[in-house]
PDB file of C-alpha atoms in Angstrom:
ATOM      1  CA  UNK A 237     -16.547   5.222   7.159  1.00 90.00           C
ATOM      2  CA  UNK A 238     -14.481   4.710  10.312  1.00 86.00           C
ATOM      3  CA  UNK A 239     -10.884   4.484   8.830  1.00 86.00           C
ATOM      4  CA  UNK A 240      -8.519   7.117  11.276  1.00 84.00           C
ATOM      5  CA  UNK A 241      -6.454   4.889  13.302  1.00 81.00           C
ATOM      6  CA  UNK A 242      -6.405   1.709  11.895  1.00 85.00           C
ATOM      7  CA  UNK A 243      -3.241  -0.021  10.661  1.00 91.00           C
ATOM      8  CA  UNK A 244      -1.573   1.481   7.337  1.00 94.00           C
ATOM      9  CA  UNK A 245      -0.120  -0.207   4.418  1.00 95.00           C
ATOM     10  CA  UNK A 246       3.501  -0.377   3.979  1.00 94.00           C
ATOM     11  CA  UNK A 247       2.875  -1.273   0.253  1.00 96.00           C
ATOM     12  CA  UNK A 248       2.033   1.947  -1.080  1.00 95.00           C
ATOM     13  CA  UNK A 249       4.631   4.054  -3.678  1.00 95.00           C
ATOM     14  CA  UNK A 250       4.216   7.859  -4.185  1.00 94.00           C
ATOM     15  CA  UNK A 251       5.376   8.368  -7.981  1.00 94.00           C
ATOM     16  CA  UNK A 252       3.426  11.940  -7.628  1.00 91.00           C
ATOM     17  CA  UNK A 253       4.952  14.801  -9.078  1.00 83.00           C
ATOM     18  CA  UNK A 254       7.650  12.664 -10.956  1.00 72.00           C
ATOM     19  CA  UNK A 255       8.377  13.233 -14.471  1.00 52.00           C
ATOM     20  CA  UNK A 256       7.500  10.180 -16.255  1.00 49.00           C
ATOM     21  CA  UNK A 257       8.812  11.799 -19.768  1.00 37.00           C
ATOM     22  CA  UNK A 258       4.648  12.132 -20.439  1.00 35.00           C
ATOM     23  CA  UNK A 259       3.626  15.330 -18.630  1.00 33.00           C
ATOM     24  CA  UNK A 260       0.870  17.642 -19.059  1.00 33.00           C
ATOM     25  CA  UNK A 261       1.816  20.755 -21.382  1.00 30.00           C
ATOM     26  CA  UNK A 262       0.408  23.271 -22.116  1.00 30.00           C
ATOM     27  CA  UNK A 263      -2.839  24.439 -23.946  1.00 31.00           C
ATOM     28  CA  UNK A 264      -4.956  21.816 -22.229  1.00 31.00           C
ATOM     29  CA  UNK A 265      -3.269  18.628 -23.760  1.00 30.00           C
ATOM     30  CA  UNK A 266      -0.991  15.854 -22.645  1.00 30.00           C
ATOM     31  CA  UNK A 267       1.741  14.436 -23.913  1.00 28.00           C
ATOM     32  CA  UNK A 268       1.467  10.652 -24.467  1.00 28.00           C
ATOM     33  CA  UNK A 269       5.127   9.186 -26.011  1.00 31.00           C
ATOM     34  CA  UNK A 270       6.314  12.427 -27.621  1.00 31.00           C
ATOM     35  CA  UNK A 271       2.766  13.216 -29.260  1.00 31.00           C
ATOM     36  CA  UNK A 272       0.212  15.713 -27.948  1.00 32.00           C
ATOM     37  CA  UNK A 273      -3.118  14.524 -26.999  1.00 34.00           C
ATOM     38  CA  UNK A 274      -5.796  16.979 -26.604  1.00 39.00           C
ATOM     39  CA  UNK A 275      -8.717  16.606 -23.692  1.00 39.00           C
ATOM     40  CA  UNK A 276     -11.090  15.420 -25.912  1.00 41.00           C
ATOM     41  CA  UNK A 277      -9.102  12.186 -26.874  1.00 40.00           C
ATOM     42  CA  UNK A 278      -8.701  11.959 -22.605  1.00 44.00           C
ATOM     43  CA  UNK A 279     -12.273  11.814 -22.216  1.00 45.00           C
ATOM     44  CA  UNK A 280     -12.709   9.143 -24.457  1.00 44.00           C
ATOM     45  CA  UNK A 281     -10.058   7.236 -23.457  1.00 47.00           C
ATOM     46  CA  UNK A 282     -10.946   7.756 -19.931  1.00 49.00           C
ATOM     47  CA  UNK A 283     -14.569   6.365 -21.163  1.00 47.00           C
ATOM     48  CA  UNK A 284     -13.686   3.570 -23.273  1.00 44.00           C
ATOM     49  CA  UNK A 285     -10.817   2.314 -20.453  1.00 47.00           C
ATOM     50  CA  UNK A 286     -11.529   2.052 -17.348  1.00 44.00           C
ATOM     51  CA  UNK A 287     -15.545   1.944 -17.636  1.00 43.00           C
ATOM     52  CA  UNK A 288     -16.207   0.336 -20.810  1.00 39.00           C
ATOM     53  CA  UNK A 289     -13.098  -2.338 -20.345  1.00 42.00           C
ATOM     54  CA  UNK A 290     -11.171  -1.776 -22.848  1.00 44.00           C
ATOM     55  CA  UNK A 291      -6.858  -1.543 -22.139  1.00 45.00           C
ATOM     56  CA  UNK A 292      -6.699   2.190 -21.222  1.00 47.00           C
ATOM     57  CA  UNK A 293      -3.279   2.056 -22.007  1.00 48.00           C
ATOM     58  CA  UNK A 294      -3.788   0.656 -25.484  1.00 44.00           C
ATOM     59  CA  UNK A 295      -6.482   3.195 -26.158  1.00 44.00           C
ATOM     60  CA  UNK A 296      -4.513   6.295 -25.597  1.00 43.00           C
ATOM     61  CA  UNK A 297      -1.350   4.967 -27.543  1.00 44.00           C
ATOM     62  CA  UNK A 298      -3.564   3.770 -30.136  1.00 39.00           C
ATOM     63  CA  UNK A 299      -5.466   7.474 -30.099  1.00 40.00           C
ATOM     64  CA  UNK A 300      -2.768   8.968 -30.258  1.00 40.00           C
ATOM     65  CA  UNK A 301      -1.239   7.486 -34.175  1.00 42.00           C
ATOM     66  CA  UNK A 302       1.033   4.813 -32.220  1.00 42.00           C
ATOM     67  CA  UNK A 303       0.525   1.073 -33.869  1.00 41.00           C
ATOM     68  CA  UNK A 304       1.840  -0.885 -30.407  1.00 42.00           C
ATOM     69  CA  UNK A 305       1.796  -1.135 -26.410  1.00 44.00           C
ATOM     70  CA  UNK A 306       3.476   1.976 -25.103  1.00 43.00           C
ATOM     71  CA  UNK A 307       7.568   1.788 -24.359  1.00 43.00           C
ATOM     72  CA  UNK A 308       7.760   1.390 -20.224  1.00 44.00           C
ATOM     73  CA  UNK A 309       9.812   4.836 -18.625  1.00 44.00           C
ATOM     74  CA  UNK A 310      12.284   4.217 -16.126  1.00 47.00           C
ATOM     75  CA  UNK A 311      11.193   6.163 -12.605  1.00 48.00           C
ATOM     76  CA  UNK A 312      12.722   7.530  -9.638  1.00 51.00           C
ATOM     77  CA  UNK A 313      12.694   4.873  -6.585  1.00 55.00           C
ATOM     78  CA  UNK A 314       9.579   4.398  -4.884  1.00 65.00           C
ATOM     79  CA  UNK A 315       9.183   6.459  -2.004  1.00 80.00           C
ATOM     80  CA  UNK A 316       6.038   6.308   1.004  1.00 83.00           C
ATOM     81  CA  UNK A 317       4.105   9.368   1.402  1.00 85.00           C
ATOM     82  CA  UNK A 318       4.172  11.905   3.444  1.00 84.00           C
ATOM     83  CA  UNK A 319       2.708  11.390   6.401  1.00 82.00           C
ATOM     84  CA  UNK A 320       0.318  14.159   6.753  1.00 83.00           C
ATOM     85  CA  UNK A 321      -1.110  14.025   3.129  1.00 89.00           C
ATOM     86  CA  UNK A 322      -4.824  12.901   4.754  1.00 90.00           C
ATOM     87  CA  UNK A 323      -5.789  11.201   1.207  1.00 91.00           C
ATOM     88  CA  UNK A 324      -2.807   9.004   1.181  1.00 93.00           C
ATOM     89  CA  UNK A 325      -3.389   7.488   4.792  1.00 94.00           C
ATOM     90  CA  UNK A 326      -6.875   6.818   3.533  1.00 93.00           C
ATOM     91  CA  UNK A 327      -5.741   5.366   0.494  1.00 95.00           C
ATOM     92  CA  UNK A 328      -2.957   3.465   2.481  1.00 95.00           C
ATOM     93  CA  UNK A 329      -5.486   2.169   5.088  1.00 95.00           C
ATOM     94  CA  UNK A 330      -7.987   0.761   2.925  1.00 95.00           C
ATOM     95  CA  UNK A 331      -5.018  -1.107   1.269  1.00 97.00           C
ATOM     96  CA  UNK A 332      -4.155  -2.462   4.747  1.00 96.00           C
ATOM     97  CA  UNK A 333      -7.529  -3.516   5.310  1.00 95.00           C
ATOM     98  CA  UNK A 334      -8.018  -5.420   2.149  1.00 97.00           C
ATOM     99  CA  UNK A 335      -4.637  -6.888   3.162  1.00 97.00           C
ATOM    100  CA  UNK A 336      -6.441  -7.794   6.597  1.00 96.00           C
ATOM    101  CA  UNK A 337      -9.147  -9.308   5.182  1.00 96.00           C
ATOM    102  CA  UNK A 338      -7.563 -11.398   1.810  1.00 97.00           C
ATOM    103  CA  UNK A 339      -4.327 -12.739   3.894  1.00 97.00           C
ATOM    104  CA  UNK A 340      -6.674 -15.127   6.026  1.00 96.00           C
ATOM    105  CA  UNK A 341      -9.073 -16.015   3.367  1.00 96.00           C
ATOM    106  CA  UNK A 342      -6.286 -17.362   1.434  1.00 97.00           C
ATOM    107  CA  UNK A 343      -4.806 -19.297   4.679  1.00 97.00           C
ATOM    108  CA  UNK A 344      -7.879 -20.657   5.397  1.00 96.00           C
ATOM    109  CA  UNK A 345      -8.022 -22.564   2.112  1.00 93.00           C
ATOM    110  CA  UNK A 346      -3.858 -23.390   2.304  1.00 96.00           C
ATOM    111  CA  UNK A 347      -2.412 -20.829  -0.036  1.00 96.00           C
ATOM    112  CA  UNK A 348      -0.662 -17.543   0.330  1.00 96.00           C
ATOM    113  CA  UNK A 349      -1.847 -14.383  -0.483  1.00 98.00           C
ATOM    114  CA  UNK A 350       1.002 -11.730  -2.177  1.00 97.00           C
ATOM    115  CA  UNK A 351      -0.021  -8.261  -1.199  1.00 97.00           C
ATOM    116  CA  UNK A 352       0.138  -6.230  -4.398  1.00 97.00           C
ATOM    117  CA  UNK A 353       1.661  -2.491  -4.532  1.00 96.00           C
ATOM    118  CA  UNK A 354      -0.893   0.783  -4.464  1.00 96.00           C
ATOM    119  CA  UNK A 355       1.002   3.341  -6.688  1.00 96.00           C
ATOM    120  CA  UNK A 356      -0.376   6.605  -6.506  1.00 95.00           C
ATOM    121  CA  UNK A 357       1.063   8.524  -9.607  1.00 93.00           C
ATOM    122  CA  UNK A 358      -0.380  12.220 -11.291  1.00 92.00           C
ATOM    123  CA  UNK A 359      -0.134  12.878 -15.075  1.00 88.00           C
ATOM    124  CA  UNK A 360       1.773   9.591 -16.261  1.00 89.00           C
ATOM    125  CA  UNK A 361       3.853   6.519 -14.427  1.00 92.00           C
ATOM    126  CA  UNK A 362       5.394   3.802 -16.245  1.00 93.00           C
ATOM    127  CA  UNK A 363       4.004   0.203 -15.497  1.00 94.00           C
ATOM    128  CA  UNK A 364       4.527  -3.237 -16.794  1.00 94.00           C
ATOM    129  CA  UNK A 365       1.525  -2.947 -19.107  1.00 91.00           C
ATOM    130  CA  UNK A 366       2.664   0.187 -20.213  1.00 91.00           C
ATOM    131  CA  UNK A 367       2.416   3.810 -19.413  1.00 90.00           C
ATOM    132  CA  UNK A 368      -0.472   4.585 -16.882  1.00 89.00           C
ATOM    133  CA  UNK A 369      -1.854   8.093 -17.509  1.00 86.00           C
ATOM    134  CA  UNK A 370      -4.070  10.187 -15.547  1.00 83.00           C
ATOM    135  CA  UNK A 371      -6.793   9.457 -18.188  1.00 79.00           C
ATOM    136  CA  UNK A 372      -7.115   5.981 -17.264  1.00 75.00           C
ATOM    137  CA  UNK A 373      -8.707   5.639 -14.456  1.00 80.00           C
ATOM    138  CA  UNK A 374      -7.487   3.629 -11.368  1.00 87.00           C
ATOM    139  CA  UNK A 375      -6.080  -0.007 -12.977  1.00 89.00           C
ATOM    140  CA  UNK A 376      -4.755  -3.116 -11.893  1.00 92.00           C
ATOM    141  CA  UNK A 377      -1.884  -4.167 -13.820  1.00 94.00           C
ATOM    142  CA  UNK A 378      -1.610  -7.764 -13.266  1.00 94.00           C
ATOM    143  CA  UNK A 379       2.376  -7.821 -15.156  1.00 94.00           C
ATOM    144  CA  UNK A 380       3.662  -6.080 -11.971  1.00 96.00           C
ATOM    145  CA  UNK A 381       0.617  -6.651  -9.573  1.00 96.00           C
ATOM    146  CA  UNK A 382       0.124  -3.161  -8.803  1.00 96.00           C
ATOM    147  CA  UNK A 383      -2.561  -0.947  -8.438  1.00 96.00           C
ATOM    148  CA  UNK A 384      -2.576   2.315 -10.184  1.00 95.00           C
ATOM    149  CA  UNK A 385      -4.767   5.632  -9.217  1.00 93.00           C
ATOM    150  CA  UNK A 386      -4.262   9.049  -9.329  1.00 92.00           C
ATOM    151  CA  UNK A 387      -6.017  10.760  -6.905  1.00 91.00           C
ATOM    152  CA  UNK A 388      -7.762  13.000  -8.500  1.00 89.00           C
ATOM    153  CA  UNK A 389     -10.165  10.417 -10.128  1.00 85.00           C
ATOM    154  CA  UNK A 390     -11.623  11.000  -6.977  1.00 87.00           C
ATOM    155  CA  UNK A 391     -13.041  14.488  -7.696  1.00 87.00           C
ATOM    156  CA  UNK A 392     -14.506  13.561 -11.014  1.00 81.00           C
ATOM    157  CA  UNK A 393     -16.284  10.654  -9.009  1.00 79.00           C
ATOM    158  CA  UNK A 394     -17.596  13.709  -7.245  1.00 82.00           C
ATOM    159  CA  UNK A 395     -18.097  16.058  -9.833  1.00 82.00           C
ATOM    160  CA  UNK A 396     -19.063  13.652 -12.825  1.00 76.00           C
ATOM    161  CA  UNK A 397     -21.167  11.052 -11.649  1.00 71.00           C
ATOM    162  CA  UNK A 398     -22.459  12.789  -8.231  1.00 76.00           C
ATOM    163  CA  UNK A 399     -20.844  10.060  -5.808  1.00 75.00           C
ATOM    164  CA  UNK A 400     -19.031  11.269  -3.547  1.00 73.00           C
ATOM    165  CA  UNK A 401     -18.235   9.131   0.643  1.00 80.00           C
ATOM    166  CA  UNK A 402     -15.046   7.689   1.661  1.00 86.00           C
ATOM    167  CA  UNK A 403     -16.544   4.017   1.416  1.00 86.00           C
ATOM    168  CA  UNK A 404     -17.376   4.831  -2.100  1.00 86.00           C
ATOM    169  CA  UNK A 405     -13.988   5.794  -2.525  1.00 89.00           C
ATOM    170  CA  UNK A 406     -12.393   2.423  -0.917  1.00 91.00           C
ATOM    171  CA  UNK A 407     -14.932   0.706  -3.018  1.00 89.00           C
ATOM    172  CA  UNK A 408     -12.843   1.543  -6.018  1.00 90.00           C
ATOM    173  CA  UNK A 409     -10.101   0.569  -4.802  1.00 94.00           C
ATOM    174  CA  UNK A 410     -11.032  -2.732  -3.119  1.00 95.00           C
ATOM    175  CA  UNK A 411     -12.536  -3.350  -7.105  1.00 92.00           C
ATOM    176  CA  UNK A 412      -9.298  -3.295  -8.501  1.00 93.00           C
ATOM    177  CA  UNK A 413      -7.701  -5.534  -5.342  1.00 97.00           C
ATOM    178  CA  UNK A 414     -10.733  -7.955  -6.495  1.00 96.00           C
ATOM    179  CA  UNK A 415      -8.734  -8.322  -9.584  1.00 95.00           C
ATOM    180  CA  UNK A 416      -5.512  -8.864  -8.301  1.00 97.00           C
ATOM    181  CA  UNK A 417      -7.382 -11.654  -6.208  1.00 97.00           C
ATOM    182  CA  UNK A 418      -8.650 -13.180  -9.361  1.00 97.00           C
ATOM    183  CA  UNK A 419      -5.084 -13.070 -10.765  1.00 97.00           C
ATOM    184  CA  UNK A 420      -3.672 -14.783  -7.994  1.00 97.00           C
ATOM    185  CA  UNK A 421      -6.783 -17.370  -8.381  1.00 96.00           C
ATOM    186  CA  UNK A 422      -5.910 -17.912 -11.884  1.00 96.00           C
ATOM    187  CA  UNK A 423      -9.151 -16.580 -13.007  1.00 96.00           C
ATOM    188  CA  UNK A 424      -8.396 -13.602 -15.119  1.00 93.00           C
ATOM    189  CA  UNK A 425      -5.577 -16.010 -16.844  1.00 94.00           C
ATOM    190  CA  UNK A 426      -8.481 -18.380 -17.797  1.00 94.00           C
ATOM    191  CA  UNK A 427     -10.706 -15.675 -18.575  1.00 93.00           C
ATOM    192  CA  UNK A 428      -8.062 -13.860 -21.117  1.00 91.00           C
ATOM    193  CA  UNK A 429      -7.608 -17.387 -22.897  1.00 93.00           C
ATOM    194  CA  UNK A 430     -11.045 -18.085 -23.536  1.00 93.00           C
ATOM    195  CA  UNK A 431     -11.409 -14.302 -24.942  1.00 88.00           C
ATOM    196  CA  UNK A 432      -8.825 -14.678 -27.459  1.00 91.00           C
ATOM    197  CA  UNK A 433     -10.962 -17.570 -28.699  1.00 89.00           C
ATOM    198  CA  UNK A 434     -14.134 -15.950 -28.876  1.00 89.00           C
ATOM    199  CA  UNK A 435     -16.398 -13.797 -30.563  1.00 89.00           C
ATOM    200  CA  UNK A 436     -16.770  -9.955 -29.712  1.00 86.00           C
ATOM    201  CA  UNK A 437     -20.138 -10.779 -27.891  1.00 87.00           C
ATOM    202  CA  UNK A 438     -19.428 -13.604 -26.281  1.00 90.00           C
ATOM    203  CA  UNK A 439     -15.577 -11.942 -25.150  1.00 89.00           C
ATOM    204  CA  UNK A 440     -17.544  -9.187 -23.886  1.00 85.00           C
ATOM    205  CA  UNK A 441     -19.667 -10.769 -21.625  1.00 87.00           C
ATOM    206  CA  UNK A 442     -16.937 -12.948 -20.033  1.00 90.00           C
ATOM    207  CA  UNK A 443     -15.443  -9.475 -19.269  1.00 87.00           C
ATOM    208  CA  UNK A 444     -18.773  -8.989 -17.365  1.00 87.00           C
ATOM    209  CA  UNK A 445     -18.514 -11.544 -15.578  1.00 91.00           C
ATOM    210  CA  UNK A 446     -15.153 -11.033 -14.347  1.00 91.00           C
ATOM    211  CA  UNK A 447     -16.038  -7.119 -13.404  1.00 89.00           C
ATOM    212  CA  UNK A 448     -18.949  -8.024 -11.516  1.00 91.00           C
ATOM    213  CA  UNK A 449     -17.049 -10.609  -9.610  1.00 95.00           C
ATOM    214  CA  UNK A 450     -14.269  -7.999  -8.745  1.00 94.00           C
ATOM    215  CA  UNK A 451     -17.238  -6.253  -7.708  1.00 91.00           C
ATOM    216  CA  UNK A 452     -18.644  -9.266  -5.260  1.00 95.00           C
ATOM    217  CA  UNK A 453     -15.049  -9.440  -3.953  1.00 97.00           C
ATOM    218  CA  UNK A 454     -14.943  -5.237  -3.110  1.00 95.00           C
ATOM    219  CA  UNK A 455     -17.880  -6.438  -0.997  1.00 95.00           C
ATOM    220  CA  UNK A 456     -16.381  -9.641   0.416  1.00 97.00           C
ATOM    221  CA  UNK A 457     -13.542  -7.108   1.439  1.00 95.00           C
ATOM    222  CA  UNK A 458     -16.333  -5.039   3.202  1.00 93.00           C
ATOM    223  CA  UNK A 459     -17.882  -8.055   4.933  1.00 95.00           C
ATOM    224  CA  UNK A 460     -15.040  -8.942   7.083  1.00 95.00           C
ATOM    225  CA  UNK A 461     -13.655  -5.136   7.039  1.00 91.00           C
ATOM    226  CA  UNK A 462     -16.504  -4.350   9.004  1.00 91.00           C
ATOM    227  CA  UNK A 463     -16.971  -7.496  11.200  1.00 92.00           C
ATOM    228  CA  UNK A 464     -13.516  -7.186  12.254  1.00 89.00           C
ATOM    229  CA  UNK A 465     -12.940  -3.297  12.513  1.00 85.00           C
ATOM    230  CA  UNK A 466     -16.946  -1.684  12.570  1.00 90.00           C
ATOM    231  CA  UNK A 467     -15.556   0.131   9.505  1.00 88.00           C
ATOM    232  CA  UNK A 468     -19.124   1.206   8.239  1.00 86.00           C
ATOM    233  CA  UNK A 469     -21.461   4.062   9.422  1.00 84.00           C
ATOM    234  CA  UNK A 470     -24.541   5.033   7.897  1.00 81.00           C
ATOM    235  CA  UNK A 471     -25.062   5.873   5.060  1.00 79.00           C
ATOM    236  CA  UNK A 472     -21.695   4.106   3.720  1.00 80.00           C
ATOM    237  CA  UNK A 473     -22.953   1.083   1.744  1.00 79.00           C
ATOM    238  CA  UNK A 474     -25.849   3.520  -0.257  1.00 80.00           C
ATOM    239  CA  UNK A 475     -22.502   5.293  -1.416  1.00 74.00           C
ATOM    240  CA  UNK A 476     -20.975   2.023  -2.501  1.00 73.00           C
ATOM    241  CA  UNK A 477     -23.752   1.171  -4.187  1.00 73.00           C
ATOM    242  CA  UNK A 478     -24.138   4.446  -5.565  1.00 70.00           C
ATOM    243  CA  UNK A 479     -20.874   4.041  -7.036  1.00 70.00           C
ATOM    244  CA  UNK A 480     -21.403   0.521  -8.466  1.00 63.00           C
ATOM    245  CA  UNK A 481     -24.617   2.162  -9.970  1.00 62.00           C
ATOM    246  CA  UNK A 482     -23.204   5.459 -11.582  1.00 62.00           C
ATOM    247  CA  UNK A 483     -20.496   3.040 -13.580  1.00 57.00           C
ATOM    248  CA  UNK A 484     -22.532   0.844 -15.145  1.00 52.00           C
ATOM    249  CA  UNK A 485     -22.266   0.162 -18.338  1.00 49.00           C
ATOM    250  CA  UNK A 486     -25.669   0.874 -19.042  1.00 46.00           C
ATOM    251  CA  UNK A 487     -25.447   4.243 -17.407  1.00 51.00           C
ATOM    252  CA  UNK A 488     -22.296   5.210 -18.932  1.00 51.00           C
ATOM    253  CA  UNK A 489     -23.566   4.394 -22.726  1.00 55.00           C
ATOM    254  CA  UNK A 490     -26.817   6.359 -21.733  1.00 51.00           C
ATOM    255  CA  UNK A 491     -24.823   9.821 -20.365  1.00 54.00           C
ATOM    256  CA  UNK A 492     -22.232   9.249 -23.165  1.00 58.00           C
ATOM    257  CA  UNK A 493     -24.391   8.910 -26.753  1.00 56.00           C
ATOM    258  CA  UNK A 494     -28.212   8.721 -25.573  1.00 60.00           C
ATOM    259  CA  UNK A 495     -28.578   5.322 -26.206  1.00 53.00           C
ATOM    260  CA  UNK A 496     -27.856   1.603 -24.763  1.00 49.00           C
ATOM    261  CA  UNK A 497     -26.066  -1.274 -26.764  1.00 51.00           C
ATOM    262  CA  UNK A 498     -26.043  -4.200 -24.320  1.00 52.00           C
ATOM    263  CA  UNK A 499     -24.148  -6.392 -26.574  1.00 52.00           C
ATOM    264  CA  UNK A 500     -21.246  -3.689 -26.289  1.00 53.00           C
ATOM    265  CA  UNK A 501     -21.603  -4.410 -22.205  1.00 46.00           C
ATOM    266  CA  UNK A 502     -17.916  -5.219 -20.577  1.00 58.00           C
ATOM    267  CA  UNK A 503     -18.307  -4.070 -16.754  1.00 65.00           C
ATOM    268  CA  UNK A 504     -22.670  -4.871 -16.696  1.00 67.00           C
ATOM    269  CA  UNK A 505     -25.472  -3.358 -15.967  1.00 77.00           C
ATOM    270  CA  UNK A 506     -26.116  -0.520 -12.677  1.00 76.00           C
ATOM    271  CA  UNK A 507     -28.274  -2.765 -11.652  1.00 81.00           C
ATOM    272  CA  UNK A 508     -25.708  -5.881 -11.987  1.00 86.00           C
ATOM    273  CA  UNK A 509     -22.892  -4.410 -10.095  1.00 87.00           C
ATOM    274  CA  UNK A 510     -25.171  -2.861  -7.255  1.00 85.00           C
ATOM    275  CA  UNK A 511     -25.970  -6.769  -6.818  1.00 89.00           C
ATOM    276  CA  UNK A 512     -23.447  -8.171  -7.121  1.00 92.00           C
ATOM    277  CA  UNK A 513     -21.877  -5.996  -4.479  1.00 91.00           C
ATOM    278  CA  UNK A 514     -24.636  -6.390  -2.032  1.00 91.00           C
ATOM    279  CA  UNK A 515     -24.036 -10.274  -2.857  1.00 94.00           C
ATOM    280  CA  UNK A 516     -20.908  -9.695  -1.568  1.00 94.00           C
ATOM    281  CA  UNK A 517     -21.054  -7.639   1.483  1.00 93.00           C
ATOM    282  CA  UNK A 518     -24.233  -9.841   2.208  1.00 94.00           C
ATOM    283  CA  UNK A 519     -22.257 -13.248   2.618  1.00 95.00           C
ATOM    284  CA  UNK A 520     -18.830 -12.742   2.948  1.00 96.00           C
ATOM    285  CA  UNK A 521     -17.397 -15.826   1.187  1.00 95.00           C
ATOM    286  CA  UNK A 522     -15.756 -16.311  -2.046  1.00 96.00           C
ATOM    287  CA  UNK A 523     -17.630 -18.523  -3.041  1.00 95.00           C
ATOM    288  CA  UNK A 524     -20.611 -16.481  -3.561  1.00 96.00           C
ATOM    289  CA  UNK A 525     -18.918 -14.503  -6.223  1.00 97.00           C
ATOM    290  CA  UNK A 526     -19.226 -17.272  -8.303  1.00 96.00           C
ATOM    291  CA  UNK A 527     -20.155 -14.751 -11.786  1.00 95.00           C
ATOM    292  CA  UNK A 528     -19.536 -17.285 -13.969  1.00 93.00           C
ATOM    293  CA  UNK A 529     -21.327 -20.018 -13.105  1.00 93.00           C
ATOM    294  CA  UNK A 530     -24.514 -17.951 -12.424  1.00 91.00           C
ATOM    295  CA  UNK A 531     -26.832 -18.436 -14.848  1.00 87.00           C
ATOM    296  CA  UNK A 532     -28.566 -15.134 -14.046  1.00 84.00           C
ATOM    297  CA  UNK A 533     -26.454 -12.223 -13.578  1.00 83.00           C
TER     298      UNK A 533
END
């Protein structure tokens, strides 16, 4: 992926190596609201969150013997990174690209589109749906529309699931700008109302169909990315799609227990997001992300 040189996000906060009252300690645990968590509670929480759907705040707090959303920690001020950290001028220029390529998609249909905030964060950072941890997984939080990673997810991309690639790496991160896009939309709104109203099946797969939308948009992003800037070089999209295919849900539930419950689906299928994502980076426009009024996913 060609990304050295082009423009840089000015919406990007370094909370790394801040003390977020939630740090790792000692004996291979962390500390989650005053109570120790060991690495096995991580994994599944890391598991259940950010690939399987669920809150991964809500699944460490409730994990951990707490009964309600996490208290939010007050932080230091926001600061930019330092210019020669390599990772964070990636990270900071796929942001800017994504800002590049949503700004005039919204003007062209007469609305405005509010950049969000990239926080980068290690161990713990408080947020407005309550305190990230490393466990998680990147996240959008749509009460502060801000995306959350800590960069190290990175290297268990690499050393977990075998995908490695810098486009595979912006791919994550242009997923979870997809869903501050839907916010904006008003889709995830709708989406959360009709959940709340529905059975666990039927909740579940309108969860699908939101992730494999955010996963049309990642490829929108790359669409116009690459018509405007020749991002891509070969070999990038196989790593996207790569990606897309090691976190499906399918996948996941096979590694994790042996065994696949597609009722229990929230993100869909390898096969699902690798399409949808080719849908995306195929056409370009929003309105072929249209999830959920496909009748075939």
């Amino acid at each position: 992926m060609k990304w050295e040189g082009n423009r840089e996000s000015d919406n990007v906060e370094d909370r790394r190596g801040e003390d977020g009252g939630y740090g790792g300690g000692g004996g291979g645990g962390f500390s989650f609201g005053g109570r120790s968590i060991g690495l096995g509670t991580v994994a599944v929480a890391l598991v259940a969150s950010y690939f399987l759907g669920v809150n991964p705040l809500t699944v460490l707090n409730l994990l951990s013997g707490g009964s309600g959303p996490a208290p939010v920690q007050q932080h230091a001020p926001a600061h930019k990174p330092p210019p020669d950290d390599q990772m964070a001028r990636f990270v900071s220029t796929v942001l800017a690209d994504t800002e590049d390529t949503w700004g005039p998609i919204f003007a062209a249909n007469n609305s405005q589109y509010v950049r969000p905030k990239l926080v980068l964060f290690s161990g713990s950072t408080p947020t407005a749906c309550g305190t990230g941890q490393t466990a998680t997984g990147p996240f959008y939080c749509p009460g502060d529309q801000k995306v959350y990673i800590d960069l190290s997810f990175y290297e268990l991309m690499k050393q977990r699931f075998k995908v490695s690639g810098n486009f595979a790496q912006a791919y994550v991160i242009a997923h979870e700008v997809g869903h501050h896009v839907q916010h904006l939309l008003g889709i995830s709104d709708k989406v959360d109302r009709a959940r709340r109203n529905a059975g666990e099946k039927e909740s579940n797969a309108l969860s699908v169909r939101l992730e494999l939308q955010a996963d049309c948009f990642a490829g929108v992003w790359a669409f116009h990315a690459d018509q405007a800037r020749h991002i891509l070089e070969q070999g990038d999209i196989e790593d996207a799609l790569n990606a897309a295919s090691a976190i499906g849900d399918d996948a996941l539930q096979r590694q994790a227990r042996g065994t696949v419950v597609p009722d229990s689906f929230t993100h869909g299928t390898s096969a699902q997001r690798v399409s949808w994502f080719k849908r995306g980076i195929a056409e370009g426009k929003v309105s072929a992300c249209n999830t959920f009024a496909a009748k075939q996913l």
